[in-house]
Coordinates of C-alpha atoms in Angstrom, one line a residue:
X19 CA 0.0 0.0 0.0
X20 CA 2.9 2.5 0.2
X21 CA 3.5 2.4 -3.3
X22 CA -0.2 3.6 -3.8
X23 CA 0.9 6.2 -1.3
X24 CA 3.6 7.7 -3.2
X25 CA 1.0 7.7 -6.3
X26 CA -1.0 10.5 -4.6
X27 CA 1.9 11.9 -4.0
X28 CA 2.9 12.6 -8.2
X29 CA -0.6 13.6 -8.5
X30 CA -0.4 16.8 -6.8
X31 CA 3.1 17.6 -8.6
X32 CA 1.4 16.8 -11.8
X33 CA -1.5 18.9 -11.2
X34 CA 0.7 21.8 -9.7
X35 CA 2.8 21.7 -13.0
X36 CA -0.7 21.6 -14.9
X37 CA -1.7 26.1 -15.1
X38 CA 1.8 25.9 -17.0
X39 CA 0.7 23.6 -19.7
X40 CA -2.3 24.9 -20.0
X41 CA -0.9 28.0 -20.8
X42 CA 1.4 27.1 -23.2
X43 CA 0.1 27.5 -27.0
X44 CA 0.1 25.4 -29.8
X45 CA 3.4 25.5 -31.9
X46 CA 2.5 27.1 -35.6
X47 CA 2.3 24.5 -38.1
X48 CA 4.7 25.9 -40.1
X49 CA 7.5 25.4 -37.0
X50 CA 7.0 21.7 -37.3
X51 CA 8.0 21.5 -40.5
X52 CA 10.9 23.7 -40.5
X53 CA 14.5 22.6 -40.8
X54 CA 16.6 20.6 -38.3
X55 CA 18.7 24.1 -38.2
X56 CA 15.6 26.3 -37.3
X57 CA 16.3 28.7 -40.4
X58 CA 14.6 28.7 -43.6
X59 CA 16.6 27.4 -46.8
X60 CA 19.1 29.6 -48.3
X61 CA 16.5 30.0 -51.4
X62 CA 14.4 31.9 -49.1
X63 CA 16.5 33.8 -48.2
X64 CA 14.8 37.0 -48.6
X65 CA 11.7 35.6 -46.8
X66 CA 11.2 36.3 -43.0
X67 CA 12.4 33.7 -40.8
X68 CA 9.8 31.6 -38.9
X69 CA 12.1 30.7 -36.3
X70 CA 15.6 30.1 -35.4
X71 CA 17.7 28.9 -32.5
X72 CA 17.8 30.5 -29.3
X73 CA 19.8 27.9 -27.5
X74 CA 21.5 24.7 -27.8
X75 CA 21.5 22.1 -24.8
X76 CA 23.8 19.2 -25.4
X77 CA 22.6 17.7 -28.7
X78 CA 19.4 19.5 -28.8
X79 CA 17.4 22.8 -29.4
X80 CA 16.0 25.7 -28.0
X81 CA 13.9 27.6 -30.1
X82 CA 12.7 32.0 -29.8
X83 CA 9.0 30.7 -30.8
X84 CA 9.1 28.0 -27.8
X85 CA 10.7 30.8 -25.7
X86 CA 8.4 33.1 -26.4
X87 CA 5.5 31.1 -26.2
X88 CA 6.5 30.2 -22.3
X89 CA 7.3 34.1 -22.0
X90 CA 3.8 34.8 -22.2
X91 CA 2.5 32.0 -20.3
X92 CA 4.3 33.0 -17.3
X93 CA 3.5 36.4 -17.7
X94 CA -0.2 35.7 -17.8
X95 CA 0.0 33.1 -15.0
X96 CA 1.8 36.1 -12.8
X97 CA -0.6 38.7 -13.7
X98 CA -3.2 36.6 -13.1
X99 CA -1.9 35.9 -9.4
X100 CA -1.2 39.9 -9.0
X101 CA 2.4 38.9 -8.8
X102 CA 5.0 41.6 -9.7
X103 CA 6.3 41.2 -13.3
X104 CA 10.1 41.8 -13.4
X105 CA 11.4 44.0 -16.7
X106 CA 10.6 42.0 -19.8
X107 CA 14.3 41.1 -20.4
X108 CA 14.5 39.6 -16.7
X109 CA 11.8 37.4 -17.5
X110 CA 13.1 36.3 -20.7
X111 CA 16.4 35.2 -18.5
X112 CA 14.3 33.6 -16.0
X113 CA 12.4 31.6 -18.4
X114 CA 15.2 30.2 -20.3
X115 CA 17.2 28.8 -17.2
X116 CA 14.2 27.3 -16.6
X117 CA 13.7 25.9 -19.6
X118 CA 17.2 24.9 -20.1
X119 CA 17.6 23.2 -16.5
X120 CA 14.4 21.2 -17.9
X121 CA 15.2 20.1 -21.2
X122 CA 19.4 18.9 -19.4
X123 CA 16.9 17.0 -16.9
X124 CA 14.7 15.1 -19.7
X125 CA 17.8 14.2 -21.6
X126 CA 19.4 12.6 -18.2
X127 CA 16.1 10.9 -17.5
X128 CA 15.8 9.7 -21.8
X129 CA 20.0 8.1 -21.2
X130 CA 18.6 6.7 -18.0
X131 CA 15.8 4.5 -19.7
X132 CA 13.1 6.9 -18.1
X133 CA 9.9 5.6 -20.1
X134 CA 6.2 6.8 -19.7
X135 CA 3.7 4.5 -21.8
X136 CA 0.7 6.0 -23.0
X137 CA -1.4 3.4 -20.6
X138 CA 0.2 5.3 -17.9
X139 CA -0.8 8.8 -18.8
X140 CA -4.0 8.1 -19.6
X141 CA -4.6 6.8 -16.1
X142 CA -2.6 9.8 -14.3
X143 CA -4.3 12.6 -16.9
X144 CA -7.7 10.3 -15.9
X145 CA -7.2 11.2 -12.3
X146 CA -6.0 15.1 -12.4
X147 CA -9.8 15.4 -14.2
X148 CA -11.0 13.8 -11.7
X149 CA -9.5 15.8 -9.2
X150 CA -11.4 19.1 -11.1
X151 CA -14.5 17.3 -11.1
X152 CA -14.5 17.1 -14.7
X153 CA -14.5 14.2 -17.2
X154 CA -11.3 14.0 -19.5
X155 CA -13.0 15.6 -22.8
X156 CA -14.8 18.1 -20.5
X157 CA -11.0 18.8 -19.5
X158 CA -10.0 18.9 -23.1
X159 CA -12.9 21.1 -24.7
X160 CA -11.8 23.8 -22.1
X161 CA -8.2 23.5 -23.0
X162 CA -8.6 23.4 -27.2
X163 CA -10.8 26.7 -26.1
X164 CA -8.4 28.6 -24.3
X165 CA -6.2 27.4 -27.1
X166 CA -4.4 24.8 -25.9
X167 CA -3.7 21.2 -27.7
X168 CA -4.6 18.5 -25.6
X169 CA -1.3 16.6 -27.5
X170 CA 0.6 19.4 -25.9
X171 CA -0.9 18.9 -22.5
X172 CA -0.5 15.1 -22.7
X173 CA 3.3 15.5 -23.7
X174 CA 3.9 18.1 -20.7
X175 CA 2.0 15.5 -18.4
X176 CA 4.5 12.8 -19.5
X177 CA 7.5 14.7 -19.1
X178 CA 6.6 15.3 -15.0
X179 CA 6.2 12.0 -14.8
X180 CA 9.1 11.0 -16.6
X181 CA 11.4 14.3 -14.1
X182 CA 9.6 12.8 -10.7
X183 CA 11.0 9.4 -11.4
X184 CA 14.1 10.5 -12.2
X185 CA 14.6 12.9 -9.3
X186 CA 13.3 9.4 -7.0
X187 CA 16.1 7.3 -8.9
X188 CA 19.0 10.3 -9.0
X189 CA 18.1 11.6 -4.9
X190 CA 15.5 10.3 -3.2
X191 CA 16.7 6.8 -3.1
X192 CA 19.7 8.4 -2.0
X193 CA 18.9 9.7 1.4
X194 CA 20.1 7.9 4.4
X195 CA 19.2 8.9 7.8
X196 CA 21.0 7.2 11.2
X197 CA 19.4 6.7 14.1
X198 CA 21.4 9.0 15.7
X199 CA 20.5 11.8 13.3
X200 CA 16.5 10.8 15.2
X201 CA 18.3 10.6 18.5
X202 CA 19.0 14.3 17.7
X203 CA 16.1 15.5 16.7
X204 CA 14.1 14.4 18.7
X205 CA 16.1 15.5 21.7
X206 CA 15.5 19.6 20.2
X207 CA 12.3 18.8 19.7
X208 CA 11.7 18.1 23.1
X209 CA 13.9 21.0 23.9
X210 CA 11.8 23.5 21.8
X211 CA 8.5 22.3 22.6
X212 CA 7.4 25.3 24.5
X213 CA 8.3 27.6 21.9
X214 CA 7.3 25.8 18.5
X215 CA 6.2 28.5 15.4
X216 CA 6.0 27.7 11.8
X217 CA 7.5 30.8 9.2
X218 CA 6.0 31.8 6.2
X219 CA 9.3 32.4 3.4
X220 CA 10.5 33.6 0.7
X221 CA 13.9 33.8 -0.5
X222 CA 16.3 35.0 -3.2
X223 CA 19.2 32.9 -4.6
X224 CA 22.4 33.1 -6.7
X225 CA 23.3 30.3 -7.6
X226 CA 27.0 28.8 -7.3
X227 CA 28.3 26.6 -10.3
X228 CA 29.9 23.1 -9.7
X229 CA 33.1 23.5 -9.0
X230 CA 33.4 27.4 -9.5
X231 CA 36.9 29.5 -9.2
X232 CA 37.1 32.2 -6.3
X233 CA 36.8 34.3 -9.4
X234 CA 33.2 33.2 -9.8
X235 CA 32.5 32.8 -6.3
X236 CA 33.3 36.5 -5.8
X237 CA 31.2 38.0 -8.2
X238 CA 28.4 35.9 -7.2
X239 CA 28.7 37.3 -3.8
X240 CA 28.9 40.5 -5.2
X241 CA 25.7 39.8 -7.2
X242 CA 24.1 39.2 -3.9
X243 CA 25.4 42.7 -2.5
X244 CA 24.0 44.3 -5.0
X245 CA 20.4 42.7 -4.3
X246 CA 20.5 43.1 -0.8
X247 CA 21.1 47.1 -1.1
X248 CA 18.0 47.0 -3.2
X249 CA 16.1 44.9 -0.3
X250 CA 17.3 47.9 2.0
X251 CA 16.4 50.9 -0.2
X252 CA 12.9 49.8 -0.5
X253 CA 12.9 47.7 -3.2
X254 CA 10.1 44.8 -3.5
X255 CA 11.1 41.4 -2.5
X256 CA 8.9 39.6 -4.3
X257 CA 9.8 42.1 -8.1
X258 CA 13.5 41.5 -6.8
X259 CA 13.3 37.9 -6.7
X260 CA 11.4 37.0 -10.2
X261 CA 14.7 39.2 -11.7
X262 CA 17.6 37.9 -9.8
X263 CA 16.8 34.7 -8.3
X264 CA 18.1 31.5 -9.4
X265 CA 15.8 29.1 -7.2
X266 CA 12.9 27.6 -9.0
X267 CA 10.9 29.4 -7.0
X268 CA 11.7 32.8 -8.8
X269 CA 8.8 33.5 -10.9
X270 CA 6.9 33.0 -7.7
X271 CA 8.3 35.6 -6.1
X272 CA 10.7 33.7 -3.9
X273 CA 7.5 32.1 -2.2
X274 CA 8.8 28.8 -0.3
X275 CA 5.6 28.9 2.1
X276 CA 4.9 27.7 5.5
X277 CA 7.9 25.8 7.0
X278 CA 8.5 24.8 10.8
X279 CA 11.8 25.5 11.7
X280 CA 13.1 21.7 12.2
X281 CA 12.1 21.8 8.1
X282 CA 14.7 24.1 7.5
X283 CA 18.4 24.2 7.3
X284 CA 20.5 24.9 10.4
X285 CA 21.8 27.8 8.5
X286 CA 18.3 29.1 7.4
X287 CA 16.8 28.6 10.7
X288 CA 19.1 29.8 13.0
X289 CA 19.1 33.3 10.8
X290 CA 15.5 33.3 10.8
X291 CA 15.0 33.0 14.3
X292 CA 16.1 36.5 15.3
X293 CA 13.5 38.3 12.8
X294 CA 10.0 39.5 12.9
X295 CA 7.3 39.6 9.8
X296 CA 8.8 41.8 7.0
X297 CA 12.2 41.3 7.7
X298 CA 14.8 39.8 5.7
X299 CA 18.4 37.7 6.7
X300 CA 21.7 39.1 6.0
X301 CA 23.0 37.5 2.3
X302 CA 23.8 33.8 3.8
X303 CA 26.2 31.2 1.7
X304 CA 25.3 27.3 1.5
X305 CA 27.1 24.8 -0.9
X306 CA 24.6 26.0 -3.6
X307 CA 24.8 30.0 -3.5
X308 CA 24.2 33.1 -2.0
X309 CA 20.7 33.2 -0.2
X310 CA 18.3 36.1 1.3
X311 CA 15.4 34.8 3.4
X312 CA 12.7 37.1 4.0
X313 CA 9.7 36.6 7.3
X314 CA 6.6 37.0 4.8
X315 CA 4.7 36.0 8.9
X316 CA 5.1 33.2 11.5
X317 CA 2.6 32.1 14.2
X318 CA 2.8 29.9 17.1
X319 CA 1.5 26.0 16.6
X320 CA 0.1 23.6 19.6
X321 CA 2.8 22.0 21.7
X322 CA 3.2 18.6 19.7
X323 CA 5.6 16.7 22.3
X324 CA 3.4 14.3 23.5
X325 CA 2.0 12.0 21.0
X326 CA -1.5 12.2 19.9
X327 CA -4.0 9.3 20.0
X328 CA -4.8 7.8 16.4
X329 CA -7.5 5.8 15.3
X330 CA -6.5 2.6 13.2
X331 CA -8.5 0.8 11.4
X332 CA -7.9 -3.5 10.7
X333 CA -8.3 -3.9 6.4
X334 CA -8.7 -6.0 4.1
X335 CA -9.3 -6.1 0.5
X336 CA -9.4 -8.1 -2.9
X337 CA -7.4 -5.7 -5.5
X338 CA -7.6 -6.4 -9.5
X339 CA -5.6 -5.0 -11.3
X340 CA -6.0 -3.9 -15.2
X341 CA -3.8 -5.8 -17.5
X342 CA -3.9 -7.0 -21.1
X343 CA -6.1 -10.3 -19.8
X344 CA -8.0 -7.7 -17.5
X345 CA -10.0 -5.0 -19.0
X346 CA -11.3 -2.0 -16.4
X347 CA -14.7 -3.5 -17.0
X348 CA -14.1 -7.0 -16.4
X349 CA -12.3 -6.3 -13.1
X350 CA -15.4 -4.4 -12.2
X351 CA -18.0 -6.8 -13.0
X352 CA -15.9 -9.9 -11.1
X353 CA -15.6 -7.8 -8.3
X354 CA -19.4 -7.2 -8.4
X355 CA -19.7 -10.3 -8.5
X356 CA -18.0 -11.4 -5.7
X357 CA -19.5 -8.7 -3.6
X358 CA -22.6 -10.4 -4.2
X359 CA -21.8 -13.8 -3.0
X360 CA -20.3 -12.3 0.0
X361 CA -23.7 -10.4 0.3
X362 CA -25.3 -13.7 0.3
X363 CA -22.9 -15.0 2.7
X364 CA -22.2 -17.7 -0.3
X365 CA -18.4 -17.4 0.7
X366 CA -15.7 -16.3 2.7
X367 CA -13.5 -13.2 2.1
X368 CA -10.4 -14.7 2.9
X369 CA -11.4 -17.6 0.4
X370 CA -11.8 -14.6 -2.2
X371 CA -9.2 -12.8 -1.4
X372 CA -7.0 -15.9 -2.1
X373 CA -8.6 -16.9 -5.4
X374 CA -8.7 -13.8 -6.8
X375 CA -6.6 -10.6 -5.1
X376 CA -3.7 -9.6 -7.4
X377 CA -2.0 -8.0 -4.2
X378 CA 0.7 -9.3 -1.8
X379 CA -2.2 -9.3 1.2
X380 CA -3.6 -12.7 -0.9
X381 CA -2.1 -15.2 0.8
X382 CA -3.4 -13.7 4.2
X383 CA -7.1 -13.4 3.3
X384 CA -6.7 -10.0 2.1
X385 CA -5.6 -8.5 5.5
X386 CA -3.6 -5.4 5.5
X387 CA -2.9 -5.4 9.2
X388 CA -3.3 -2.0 11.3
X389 CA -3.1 1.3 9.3
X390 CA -2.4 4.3 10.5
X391 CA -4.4 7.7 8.5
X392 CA -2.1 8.0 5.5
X393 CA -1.1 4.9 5.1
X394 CA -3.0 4.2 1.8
X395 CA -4.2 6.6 -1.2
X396 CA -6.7 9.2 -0.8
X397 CA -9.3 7.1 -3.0
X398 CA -9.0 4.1 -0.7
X399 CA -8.2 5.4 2.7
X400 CA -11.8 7.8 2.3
X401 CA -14.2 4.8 1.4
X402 CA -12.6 2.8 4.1
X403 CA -13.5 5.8 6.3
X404 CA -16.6 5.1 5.9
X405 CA -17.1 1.6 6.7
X406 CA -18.3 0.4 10.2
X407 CA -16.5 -2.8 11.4
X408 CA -18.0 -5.7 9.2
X409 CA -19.3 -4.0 6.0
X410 CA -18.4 -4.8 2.7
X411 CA -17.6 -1.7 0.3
X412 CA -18.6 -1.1 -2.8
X413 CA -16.5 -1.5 -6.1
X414 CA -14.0 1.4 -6.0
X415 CA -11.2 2.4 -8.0
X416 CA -7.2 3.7 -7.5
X417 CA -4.4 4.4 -9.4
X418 CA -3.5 0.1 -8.8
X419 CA -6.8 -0.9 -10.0
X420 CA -10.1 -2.1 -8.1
X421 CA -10.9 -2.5 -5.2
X422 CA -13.1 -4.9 -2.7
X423 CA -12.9 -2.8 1.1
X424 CA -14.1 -4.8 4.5
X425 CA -13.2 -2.6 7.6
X426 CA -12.6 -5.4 10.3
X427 CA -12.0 -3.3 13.4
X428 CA -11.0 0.1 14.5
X429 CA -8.7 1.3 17.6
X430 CA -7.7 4.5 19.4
X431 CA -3.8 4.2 20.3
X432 CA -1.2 6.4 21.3
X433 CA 1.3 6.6 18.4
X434 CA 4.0 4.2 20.1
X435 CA 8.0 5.5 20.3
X436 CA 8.6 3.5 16.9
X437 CA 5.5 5.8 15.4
X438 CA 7.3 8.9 16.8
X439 CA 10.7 7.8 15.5
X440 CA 9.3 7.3 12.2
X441 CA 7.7 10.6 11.6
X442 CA 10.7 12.2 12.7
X443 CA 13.0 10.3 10.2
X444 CA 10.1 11.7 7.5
X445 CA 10.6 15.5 8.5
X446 CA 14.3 14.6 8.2
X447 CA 14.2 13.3 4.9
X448 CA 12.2 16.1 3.4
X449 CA 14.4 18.6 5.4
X450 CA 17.2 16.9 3.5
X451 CA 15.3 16.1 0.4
X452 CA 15.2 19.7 -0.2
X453 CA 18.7 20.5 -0.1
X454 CA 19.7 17.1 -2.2
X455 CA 17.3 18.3 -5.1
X456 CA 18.9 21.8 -5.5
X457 CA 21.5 20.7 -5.5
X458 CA 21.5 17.7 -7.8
X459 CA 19.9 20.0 -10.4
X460 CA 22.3 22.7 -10.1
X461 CA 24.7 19.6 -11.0
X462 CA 22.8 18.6 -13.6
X463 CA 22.4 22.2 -15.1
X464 CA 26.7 22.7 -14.6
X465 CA 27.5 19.9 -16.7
X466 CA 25.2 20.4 -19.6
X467 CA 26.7 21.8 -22.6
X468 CA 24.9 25.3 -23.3
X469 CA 25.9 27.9 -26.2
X470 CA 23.1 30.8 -26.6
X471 CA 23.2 32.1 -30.0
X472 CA 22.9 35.4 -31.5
X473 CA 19.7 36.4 -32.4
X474 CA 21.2 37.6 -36.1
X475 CA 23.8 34.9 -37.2

C-alpha cells in the first residue's frame, strides 16, 4: 500500500505543474516542419524567418518561438496571481534557465531508460480530471478553447512523470538517515517544545556553479550585495526575486511557504530565528549559493511533544488490477460479482481474497494489518473511512486498480515510540530532500553543454 501512497503523492506535482501547460500554446504548423537548423533554406532567403535557434543544450534545441511562447504563459499566469512582473528582459532570462535546466533533466532521465507509456498517462491525466471534477473531454474542450492542444498537455503531463521518477532514482533513493541523526532531533524537539512556530518564506538565490573559481564565487557574492542594497532601499522582494533569483521558486516571487523550523536548514533557521514579519536575513552562503530569506509571517502552533491518539482501522481487500487479460470492466463486473456472494454470505472473504486478489495481502485473506491515516491513497483510505467494522464496500477504484474494502476493526492508540521515530526520520528526509534536489539539479544544469546564440547569425 505504500507504493499507492507515493502515487497520490505525483498527483499533486502533476496537477501543480498543470496552469503551466495549459498555458502554453500550440506551436505554428509551419515550426513543425521547418529545418533541423531552425532557419529557412538559403532560397528563401529573402523571406522572413519563422524561427531560429535561441539555445543549444547538449545535442538539442531551444527555439525563440518556444521561448516566447512560455514568456507569455508565465507572464499571464503572474498577472493573473497579482504577482510583480520583473522588466521584460528579466523574465526572458528567467524563463530560459528554466527551460534549459528542464530540457538537461529530460535528456538525463531519456540516457537513463526513463519511459512513460501511453497506458500510464491516460490513467494519471484520468485522475488530475478527476481531481477538477471534470471528465477527461470536458478537461479537453476547455483546453482546445483557451487554445491549448490536448497533445501538448499530454506530452507536458509525461515529461513530469518522466522528471519525478528521475529525481526518485537520482536523490530520493539516496537519502540515508541514522538513528542518531533521530536521537538528535528528537532531543531539540523536546527542547523546543514550549516555543514551536512555523514561518512563512520567501527567499532569493544566486546560484554557485559546480566546482566554480574564487573568481566566480566572488562575483556571485557580489551579485548578492548588489540585491540586498536594493532589499534595504525599498525595493520589493517579491519584483527583486522574479529578476535575480536563481531558485525555481523565482517566478513566484521567492515564495517557499509555511515551514517549521526543524524543516529548514540549520543555517536558514538559525538566521531566521532573530526576525519579525517583513524582515529579511543578511545574504547567507550554503554549498549552492548566496541566499536572502525574508519573514513574509510566523505564528505559534500547539505543543506537539506528546504524541497524539490515532484511530487505526484492521483492512482488508481483494485488489484487480487492469492488464492486457484484464479490461477495467471485467475487473469491475468480477468484483461485483464477488461482492454479491459475500452479500449472500455464499463465501468467505479470505477464500476470495486468495482466489482472486492480485496484491501481496492474498495469501493472508486480504488482511492489510493495522493502518495508521495516511497509510493508503486518498481514493481508498476515504471509502474505508466510511465503513463500520464488518461491512463490505462497494466496487472502487485507484491508481492500482479495483478494489473490494471490509473494515474489520477500528482502535484508538497512542502513536507508540517507533511511530514517533518514524515521523521524525520523514521530517528529516524532506528537510534533507530539499537541499539534495537543488543541489543535484544545479549539478545537472553545470554539466550540460549550453551555447546561446545570437539572435542575427
Amino acid at each position: 500500500m505504500h507504493q499507492l501512497k507515493i502515487a497520490a503523492a505525483l498527483l499533486c506535482a502533476l496537477t501543480a505543474g498543470q496552469v503551466a501547460a495549459q498555458a502554453t500554446p500550440a506551436k505554428p504548423a509551419a515550426a513543425a516542419a521547418k529545418p533541423s537548423s531552425g532557419f529557412l533554406p538559403p532560397a528563401s532567403a529573402s523571406a522572413n524567418v519563422i524561427d531560429s535557434i535561441a539555445v543549444v543544450v547538449n545535442d538539442e534545441v531551444i527555439t525563440r518561438n518556444e521561448i516566447s511562447a512560455r514568456v507569455r504563459a508565465v507572464e499571464g499566469a503572474m498577472k493573473s496571481q497579482n504577482a510583480p512582473v520583473p522588466e521584460a528582459a528579466d523574465l526572458q532570462r528567467q524563463v530560459i534557465e528554466r527551460m534549459i535546466v528542464e530540457r538537461a533533466q529530460m535528456q538525463l532521465a531519456k540516457e537513463m531508460g526513463v519511459r512513460v507509456d501511453d497506458t500510464m498517462l491516460d490513467r494519471a491525466i484520468g485522475r488530475i480530471a478527476e481531481q477538477q471534477k471534470l471528465s477527461v473531454q470536458e478537461m479537453r474542450n476547455q483546453m482546445e478553447k483557451s487554445g491549448t492542444t490536448f497533445a501538448a498537455f499530454r506530452e507536458e503531463i509525461r515529461s513530469e512523470i518522466m522528471m519525478q521518477r528521475l529525481r526518485e532514482h537520482e536523490v530520493d533513493n539516496k537519502i540515508q538517515i541514522s538513528d542518531a541523526e533521530v536521537d538528535t532531533y528528537l532531543a531539540a524537539e523536546k527542547a523546543a517544545a514550549a516555543d514551536k512556530v512555523e514561518m512563512n518564506l520567501a527567499q532569493i538565490m544566486v546560484r554557485i556553479p559546480e566546482n566554480a573559481s574564487p573568481e566566480q564565487i566572488a562575483a556571485r557574492r557580489a551579485r548578492a550585495d548588489d540585491v540586498m542594497r536594493q532589499l534595504r532601499t525599498g525595493g520589493d522582494f517579491a519584483k527583486i526575486a522574479a529578476t535575480y533569483s536563481d531558485s525555481s521558486d523565482a517566478l513566484k516571487g521567492g515564495e517557499i511557504g509555511w515551514r517549521a523550523a526543524d524543516r529548514l536548514p540549520p543555517l536558514f533557521s538559525d538566521a531566521l530565528g532573530k526576525l519579525k514579519p517583513g524582515q529579511v536575513t543578511p545574504v547567507l552562503k550554503s554549498t549552492t549559493g548566496f541566499h536572502i530569506l525574508k519573514m513574509v509571517d510566523k505564528r505559534n502552533l500547539a505543543d506537539a511533544s506528546a504524541p497524539a491518539a490515532v484511530q487505526q482501522t484492521r483492512a482488508r481487500h481483494i485488489l484487480l488490477k487492469v492488464s492486457p487479460t484484464m479490461t477495467a470492466a471485467d475487473a469491475k463486473r468480477k468484483l461485483t460479482e464477488l461482492k454479491e456472494r459475500l452479500d449472500n454470505k455464499a463465501a468467505k472473504f479470505e477464500e476470495l481474497a486468495r482466489l482472486f486478489s492480485n496484491d501481496g495481502s492474498a495469501s493472508k485473506g486480504g488482511d492489510l494489518g493495522w493502518l495508521y491515516p495516511g497509510d493508503t491513497v486518498p481514493e481508498f483510505e476515504t471509502v474505508m473511512a466510511t465503513l463500520k467494522p464488518g461491512e463490505l464496500s462497494d466496487v472502487i477504484e485507484t491508481p492500482y486498480g479495483f478494489h473490494l474494502i471490509e473494515v474489520m476493526e477500528r482502535k484508538s492508540d497512542d502513536q507508540n515510540k517507533e511511530r514517533v521515530r518514524m515521523a521524525a526520520r520523514q521530517v528529516i528526509r524532506d528537510r534533507k530532500l530539499e537541499e539534495a534536489t537543488e543541489d543535484w539539479a544545479r549539478q545537472v544544469r553545470d554539466r550540460a553543454y549550453v551555447e546561446f546564440r545570437d539572435e542575427n547569425k
